PDB file of N, CA, C and O in Angstrom:
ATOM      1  N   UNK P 596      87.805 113.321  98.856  1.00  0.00           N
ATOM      2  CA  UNK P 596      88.857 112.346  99.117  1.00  0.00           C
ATOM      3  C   UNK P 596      88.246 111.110  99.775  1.00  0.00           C
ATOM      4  O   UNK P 596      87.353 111.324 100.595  1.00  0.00           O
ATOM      5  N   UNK P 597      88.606 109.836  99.528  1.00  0.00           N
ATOM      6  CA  UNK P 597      88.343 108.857  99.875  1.00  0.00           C
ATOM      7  C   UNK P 597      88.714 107.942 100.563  1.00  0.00           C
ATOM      8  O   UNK P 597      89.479 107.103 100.089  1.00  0.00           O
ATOM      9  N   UNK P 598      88.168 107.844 102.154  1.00  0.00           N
ATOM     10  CA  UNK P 598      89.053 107.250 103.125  1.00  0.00           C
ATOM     11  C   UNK P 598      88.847 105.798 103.149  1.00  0.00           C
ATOM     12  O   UNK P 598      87.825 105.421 103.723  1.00  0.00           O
ATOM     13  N   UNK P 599      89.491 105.054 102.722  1.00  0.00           N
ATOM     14  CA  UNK P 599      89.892 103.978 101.961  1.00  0.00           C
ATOM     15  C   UNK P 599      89.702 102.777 103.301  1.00  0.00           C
ATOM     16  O   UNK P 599      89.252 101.644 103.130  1.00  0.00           O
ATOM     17  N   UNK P 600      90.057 103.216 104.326  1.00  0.00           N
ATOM     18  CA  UNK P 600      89.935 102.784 105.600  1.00  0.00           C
ATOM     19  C   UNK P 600      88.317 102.318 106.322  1.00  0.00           C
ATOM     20  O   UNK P 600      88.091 101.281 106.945  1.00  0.00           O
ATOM     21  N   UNK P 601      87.514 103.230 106.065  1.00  0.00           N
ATOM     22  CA  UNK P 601      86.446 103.130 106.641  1.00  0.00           C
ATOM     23  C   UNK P 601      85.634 102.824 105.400  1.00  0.00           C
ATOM     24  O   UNK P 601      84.480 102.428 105.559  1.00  0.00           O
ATOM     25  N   UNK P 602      86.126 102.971 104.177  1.00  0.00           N
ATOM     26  CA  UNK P 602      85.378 102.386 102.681  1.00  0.00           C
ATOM     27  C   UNK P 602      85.306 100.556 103.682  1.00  0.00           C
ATOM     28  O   UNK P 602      84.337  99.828 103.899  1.00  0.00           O
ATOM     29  N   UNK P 603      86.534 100.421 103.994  1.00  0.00           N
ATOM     30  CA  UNK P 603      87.032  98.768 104.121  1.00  0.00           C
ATOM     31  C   UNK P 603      85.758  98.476 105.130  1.00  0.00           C
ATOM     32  O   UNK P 603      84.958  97.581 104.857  1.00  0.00           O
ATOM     33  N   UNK P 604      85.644  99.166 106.134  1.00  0.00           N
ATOM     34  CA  UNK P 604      85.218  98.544 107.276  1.00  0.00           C
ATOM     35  C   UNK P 604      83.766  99.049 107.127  1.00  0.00           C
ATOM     36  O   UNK P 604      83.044  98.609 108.022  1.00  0.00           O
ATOM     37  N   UNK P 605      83.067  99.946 106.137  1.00  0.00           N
ATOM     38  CA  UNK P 605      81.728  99.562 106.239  1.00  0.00           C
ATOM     39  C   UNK P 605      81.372  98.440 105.080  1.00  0.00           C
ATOM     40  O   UNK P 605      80.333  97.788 105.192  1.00  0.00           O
ATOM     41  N   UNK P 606      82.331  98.217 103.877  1.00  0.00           N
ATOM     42  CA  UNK P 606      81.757  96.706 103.393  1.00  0.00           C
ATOM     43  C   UNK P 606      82.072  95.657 103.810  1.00  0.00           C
ATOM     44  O   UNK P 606      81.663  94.676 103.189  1.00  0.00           O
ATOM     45  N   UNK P 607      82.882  95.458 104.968  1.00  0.00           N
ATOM     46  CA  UNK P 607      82.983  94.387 106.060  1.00  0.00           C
ATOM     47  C   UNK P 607      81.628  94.045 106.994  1.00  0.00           C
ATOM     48  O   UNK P 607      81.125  92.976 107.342  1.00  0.00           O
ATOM     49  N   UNK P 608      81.341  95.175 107.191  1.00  0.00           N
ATOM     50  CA  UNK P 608      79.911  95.348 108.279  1.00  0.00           C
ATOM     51  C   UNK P 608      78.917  94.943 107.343  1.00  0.00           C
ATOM     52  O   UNK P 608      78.408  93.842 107.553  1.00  0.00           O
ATOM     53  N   UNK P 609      78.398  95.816 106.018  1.00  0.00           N
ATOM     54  CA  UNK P 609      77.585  95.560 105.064  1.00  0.00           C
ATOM     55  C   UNK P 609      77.436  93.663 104.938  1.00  0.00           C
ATOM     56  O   UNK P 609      76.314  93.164 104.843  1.00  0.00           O
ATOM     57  N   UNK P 610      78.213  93.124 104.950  1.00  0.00           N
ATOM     58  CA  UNK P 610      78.695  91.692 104.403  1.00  0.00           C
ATOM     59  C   UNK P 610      78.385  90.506 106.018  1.00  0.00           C
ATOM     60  O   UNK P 610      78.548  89.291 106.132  1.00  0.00           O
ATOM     61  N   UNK P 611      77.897  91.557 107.034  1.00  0.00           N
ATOM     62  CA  UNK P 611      77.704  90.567 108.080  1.00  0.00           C
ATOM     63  C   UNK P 611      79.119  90.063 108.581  1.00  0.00           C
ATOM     64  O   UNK P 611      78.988  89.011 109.207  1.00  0.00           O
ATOM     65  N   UNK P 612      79.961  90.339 108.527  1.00  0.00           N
ATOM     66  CA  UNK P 612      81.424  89.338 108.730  1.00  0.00           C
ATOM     67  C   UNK P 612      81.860  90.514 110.153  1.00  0.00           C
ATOM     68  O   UNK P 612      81.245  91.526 110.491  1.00  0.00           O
ATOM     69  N   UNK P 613      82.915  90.015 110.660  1.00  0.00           N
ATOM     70  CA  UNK P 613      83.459  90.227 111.962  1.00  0.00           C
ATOM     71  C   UNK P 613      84.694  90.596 111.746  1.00  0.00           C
ATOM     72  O   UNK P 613      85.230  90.479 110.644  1.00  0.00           O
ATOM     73  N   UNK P 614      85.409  91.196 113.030  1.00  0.00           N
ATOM     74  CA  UNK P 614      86.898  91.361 112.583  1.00  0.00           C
ATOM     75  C   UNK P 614      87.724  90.391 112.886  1.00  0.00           C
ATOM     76  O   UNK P 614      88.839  90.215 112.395  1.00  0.00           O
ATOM     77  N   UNK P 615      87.211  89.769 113.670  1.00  0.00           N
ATOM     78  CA  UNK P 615      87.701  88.266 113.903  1.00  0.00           C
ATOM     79  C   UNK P 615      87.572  87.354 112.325  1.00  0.00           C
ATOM     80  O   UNK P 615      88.474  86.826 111.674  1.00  0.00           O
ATOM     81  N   UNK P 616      86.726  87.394 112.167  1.00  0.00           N
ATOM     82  CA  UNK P 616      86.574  86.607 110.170  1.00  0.00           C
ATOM     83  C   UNK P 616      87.647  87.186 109.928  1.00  0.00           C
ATOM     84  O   UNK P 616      88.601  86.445 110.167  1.00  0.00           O
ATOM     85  N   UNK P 617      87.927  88.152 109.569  1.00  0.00           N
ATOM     86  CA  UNK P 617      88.648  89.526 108.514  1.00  0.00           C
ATOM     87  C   UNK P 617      90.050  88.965 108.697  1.00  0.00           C
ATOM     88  O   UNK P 617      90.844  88.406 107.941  1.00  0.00           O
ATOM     89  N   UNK P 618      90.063  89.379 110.199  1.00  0.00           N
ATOM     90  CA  UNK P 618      91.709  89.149 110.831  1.00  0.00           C
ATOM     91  C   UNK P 618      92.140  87.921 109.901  1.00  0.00           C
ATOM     92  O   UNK P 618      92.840  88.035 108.895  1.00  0.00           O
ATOM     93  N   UNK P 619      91.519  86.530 110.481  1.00  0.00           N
ATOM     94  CA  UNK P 619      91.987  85.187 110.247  1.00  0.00           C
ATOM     95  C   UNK P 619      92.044  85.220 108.458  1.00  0.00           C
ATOM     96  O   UNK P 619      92.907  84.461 108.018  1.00  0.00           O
ATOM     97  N   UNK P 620      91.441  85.803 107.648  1.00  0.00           N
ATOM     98  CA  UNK P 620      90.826  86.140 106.436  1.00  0.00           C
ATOM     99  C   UNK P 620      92.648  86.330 105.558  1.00  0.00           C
ATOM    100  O   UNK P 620      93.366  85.692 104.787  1.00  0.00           O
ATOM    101  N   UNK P 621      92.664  88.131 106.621  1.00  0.00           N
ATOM    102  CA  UNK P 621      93.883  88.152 106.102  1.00  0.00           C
ATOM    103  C   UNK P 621      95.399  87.158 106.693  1.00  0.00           C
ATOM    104  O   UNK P 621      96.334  86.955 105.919  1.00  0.00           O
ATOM    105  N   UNK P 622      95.404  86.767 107.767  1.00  0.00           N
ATOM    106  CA  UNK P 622      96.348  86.495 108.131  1.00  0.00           C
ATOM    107  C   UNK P 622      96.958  87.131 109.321  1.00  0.00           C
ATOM    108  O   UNK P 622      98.111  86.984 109.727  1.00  0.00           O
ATOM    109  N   UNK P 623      96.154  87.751 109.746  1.00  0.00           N
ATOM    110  CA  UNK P 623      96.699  89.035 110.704  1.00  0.00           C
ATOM    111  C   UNK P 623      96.080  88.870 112.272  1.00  0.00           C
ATOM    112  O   UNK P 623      95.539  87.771 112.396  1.00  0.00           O
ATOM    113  N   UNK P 624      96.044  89.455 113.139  1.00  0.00           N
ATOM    114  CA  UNK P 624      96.146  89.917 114.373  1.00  0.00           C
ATOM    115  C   UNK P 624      94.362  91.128 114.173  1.00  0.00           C
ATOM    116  O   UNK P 624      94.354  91.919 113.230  1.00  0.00           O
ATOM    117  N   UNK P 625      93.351  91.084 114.936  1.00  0.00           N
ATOM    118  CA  UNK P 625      92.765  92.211 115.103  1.00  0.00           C
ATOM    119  C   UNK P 625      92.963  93.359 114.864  1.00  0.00           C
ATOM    120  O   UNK P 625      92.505  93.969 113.898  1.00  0.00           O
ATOM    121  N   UNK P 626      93.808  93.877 115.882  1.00  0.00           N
ATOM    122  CA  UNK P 626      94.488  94.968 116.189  1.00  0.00           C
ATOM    123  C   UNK P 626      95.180  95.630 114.624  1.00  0.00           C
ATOM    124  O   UNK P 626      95.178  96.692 114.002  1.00  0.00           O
ATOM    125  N   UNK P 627      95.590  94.604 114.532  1.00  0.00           N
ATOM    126  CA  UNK P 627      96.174  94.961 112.595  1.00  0.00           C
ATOM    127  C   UNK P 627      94.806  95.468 111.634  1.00  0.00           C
ATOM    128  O   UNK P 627      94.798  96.428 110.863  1.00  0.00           O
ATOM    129  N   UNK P 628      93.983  94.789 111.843  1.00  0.00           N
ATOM    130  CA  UNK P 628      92.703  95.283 111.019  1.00  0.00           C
ATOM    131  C   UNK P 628      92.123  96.345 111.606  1.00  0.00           C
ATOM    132  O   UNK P 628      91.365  96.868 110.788  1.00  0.00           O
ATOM    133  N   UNK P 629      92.118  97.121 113.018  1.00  0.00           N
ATOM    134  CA  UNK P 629      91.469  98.421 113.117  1.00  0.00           C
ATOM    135  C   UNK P 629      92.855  99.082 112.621  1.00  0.00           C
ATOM    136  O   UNK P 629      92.509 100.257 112.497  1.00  0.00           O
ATOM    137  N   UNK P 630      94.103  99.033 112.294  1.00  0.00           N
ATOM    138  CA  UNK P 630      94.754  99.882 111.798  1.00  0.00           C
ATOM    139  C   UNK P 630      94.866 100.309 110.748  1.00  0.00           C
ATOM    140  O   UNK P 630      95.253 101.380 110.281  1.00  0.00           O
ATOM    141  N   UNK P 631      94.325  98.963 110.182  1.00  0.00           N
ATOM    142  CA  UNK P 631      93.330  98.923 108.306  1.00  0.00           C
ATOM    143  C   UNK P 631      92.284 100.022 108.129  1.00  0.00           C
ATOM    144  O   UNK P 631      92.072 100.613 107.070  1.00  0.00           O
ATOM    145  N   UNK P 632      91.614 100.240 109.366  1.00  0.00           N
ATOM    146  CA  UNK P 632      90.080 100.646 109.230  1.00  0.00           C
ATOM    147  C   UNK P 632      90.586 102.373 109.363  1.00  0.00           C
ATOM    148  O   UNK P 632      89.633 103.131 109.185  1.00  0.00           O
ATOM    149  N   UNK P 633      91.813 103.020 109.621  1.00  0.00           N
ATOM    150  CA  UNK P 633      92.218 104.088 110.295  1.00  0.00           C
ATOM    151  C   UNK P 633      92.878 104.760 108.867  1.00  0.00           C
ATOM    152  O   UNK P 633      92.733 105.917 108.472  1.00  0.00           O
ATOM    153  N   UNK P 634      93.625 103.686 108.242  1.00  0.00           N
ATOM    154  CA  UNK P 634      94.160 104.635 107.173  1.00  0.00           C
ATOM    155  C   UNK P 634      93.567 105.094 106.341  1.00  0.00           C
ATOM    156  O   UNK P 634      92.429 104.751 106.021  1.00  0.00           O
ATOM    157  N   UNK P 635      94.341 106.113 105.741  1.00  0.00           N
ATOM    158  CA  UNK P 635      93.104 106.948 104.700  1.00  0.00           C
ATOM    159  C   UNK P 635      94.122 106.332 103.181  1.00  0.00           C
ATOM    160  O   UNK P 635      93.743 106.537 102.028  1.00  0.00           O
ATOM    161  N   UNK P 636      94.937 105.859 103.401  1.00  0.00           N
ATOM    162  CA  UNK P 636      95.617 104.822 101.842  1.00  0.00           C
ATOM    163  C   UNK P 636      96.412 103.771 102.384  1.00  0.00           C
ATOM    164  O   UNK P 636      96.918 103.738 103.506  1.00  0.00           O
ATOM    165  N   UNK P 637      96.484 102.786 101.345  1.00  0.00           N
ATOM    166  CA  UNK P 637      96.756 101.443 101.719  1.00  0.00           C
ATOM    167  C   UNK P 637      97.446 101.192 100.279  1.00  0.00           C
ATOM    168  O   UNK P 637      97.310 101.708  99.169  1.00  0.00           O
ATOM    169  N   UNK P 638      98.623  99.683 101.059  1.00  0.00           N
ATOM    170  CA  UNK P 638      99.394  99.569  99.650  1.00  0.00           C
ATOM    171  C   UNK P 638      98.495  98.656  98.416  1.00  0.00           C
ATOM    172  O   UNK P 638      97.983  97.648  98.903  1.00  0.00           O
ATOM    173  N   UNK P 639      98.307  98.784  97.381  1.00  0.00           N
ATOM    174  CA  UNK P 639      97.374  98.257  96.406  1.00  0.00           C
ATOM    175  C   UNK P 639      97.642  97.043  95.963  1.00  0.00           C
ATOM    176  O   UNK P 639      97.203  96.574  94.913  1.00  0.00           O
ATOM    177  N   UNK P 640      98.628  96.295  97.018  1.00  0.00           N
ATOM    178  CA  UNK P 640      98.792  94.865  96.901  1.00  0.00           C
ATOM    179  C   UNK P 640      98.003  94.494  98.390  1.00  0.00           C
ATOM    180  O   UNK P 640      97.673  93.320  98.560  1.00  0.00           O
ATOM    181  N   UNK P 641      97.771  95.286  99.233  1.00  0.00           N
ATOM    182  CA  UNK P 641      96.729  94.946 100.317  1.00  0.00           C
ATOM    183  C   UNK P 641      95.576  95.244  99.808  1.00  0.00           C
ATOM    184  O   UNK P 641      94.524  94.670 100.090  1.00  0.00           O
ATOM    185  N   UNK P 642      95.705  96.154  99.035  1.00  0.00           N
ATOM    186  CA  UNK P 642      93.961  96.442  99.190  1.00  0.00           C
ATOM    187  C   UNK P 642      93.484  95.421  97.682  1.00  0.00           C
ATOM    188  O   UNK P 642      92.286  95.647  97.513  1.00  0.00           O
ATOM    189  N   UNK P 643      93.783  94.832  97.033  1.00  0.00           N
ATOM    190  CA  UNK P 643      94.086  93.683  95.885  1.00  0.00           C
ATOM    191  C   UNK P 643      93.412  92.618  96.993  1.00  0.00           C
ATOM    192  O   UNK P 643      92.221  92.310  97.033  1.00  0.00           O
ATOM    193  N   UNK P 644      94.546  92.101  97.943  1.00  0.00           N
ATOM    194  CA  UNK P 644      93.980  90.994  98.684  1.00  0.00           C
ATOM    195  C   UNK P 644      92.532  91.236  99.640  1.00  0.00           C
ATOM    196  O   UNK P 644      91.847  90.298 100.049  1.00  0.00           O
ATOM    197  N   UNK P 645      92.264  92.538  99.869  1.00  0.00           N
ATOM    198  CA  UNK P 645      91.443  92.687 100.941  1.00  0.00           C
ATOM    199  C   UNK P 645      90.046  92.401  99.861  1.00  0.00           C
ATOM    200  O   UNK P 645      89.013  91.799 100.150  1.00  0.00           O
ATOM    201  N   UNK P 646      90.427  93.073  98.502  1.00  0.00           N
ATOM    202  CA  UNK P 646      89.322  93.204  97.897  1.00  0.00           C
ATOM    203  C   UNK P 646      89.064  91.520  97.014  1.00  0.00           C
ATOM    204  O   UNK P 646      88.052  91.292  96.350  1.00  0.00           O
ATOM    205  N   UNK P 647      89.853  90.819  97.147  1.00  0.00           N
ATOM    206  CA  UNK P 647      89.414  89.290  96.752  1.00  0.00           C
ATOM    207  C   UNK P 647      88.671  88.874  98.073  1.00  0.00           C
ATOM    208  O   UNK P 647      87.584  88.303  97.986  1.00  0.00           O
ATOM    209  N   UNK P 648      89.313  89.186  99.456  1.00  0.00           N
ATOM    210  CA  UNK P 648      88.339  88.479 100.444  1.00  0.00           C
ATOM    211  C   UNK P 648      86.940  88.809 100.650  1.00  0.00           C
ATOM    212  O   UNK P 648      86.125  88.013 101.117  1.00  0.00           O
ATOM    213  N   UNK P 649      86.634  90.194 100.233  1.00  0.00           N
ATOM    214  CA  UNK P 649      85.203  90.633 100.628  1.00  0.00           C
ATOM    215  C   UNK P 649      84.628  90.517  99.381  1.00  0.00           C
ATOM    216  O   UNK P 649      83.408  90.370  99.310  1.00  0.00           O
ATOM    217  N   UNK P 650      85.366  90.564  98.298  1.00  0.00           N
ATOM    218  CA  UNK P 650      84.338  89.923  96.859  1.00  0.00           C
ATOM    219  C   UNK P 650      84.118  91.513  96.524  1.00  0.00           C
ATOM    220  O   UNK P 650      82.960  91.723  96.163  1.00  0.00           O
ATOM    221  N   UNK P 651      84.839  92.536  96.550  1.00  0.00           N
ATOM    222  CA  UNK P 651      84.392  93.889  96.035  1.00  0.00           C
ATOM    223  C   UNK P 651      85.654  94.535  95.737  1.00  0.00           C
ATOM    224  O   UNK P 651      86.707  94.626  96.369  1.00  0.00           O
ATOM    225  N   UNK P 652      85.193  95.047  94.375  1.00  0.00           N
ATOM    226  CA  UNK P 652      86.416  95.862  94.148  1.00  0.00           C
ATOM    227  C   UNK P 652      86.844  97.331  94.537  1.00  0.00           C
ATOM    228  O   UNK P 652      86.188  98.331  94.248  1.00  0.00           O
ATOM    229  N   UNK P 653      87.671  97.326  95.019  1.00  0.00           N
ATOM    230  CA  UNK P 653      88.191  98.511  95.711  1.00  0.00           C
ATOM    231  C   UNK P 653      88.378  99.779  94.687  1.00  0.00           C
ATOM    232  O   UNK P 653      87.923 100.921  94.639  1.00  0.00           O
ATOM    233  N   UNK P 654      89.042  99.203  94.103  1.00  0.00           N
ATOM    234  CA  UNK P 654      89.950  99.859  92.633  1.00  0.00           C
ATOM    235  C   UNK P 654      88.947 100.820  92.298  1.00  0.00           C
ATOM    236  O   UNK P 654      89.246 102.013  92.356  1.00  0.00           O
ATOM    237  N   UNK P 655      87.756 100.457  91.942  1.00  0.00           N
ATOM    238  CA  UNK P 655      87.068 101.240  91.338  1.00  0.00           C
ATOM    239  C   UNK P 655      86.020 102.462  91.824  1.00  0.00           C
ATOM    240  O   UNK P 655      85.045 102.899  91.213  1.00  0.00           O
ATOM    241  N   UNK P 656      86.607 102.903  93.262  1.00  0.00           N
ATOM    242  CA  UNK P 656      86.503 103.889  94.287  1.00  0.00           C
ATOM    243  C   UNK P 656      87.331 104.801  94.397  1.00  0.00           C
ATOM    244  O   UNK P 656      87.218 105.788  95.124  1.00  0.00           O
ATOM    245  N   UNK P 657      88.738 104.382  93.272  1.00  0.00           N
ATOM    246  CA  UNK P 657      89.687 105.390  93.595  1.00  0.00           C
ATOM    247  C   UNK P 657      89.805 105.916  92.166  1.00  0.00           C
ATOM    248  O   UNK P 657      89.970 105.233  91.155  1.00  0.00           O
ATOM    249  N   UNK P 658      89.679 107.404  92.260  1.00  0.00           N
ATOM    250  CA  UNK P 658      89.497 108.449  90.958  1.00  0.00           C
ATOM    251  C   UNK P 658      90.467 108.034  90.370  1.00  0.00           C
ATOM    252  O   UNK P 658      91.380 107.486  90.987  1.00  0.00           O
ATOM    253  N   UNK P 659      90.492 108.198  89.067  1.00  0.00           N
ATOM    254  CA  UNK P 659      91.584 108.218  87.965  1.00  0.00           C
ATOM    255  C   UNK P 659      92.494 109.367  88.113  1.00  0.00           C
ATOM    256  O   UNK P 659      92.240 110.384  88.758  1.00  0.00           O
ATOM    257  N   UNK P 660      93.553 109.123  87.474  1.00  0.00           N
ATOM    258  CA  UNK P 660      94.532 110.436  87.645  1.00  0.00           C
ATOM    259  C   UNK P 660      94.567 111.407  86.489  1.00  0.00           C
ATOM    260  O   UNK P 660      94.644 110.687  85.494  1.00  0.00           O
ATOM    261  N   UNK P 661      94.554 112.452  86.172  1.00  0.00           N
ATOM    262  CA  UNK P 661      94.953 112.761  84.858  1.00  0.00           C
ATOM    263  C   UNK P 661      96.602 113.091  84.932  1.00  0.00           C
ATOM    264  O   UNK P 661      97.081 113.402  86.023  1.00  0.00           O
ATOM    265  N   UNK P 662      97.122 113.044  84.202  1.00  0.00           N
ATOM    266  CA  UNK P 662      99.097 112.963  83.826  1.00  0.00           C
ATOM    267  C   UNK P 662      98.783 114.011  82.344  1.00  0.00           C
ATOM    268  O   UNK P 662      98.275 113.843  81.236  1.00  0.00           O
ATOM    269  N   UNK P 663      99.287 114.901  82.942  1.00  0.00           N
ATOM    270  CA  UNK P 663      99.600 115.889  82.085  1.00  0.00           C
ATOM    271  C   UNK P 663     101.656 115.320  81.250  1.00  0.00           C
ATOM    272  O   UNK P 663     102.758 115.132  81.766  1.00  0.00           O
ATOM    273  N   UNK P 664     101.050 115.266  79.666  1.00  0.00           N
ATOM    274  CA  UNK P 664     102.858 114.839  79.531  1.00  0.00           C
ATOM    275  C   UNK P 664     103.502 116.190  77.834  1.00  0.00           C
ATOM    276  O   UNK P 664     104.671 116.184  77.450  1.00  0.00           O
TER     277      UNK P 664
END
C-alpha cells in the first residue's frame, strides 16, 4: 500500500524545496501541508495540483484497479 503522504513529502525534500515554498505553492497554511504529509489518500484533484507544482506525476504510483463486470 502506498502512503501517498510521505510519497508527497519525500519528492518535496528530493526537489530541495521547503514547506514554506510548498505551503505558499499551494495556497495554504504549513500546518495544512504536514497534514498532507500524514495522509495515506488524498482527493485526486489535490493530488492533480500538488503533482503540477512539484513537476511529478503522482498518478502513476497508484496501482490500477481490476473491476470485475
Amino acid at each position: 500500500m502506498i502512503h501517498i503522504g510521505s510519497l508527497i513529502e519525500k519528492k518535496l525534500r528530493e526537489q530541495g524545496r521547503t514547506v514554506t515554498w510548498f505551503a505558499a505553492a499551494l495556497h495554504c497554511d504549513r500546518t495544512n501541508v504536514y497534514k498532507i504529509f500524514q495522509k495515506s489518500s488524498i482527493d485526486s484533484s489535490m493530488l492533480y495540483r500538488i503533482s503540477c507544482i512539484l513537476g511529478y506525476d503522482f498518478f502513476r504510483n497508484i496501482p490500477s484497479l481490476s473491476i470485475r463486470v
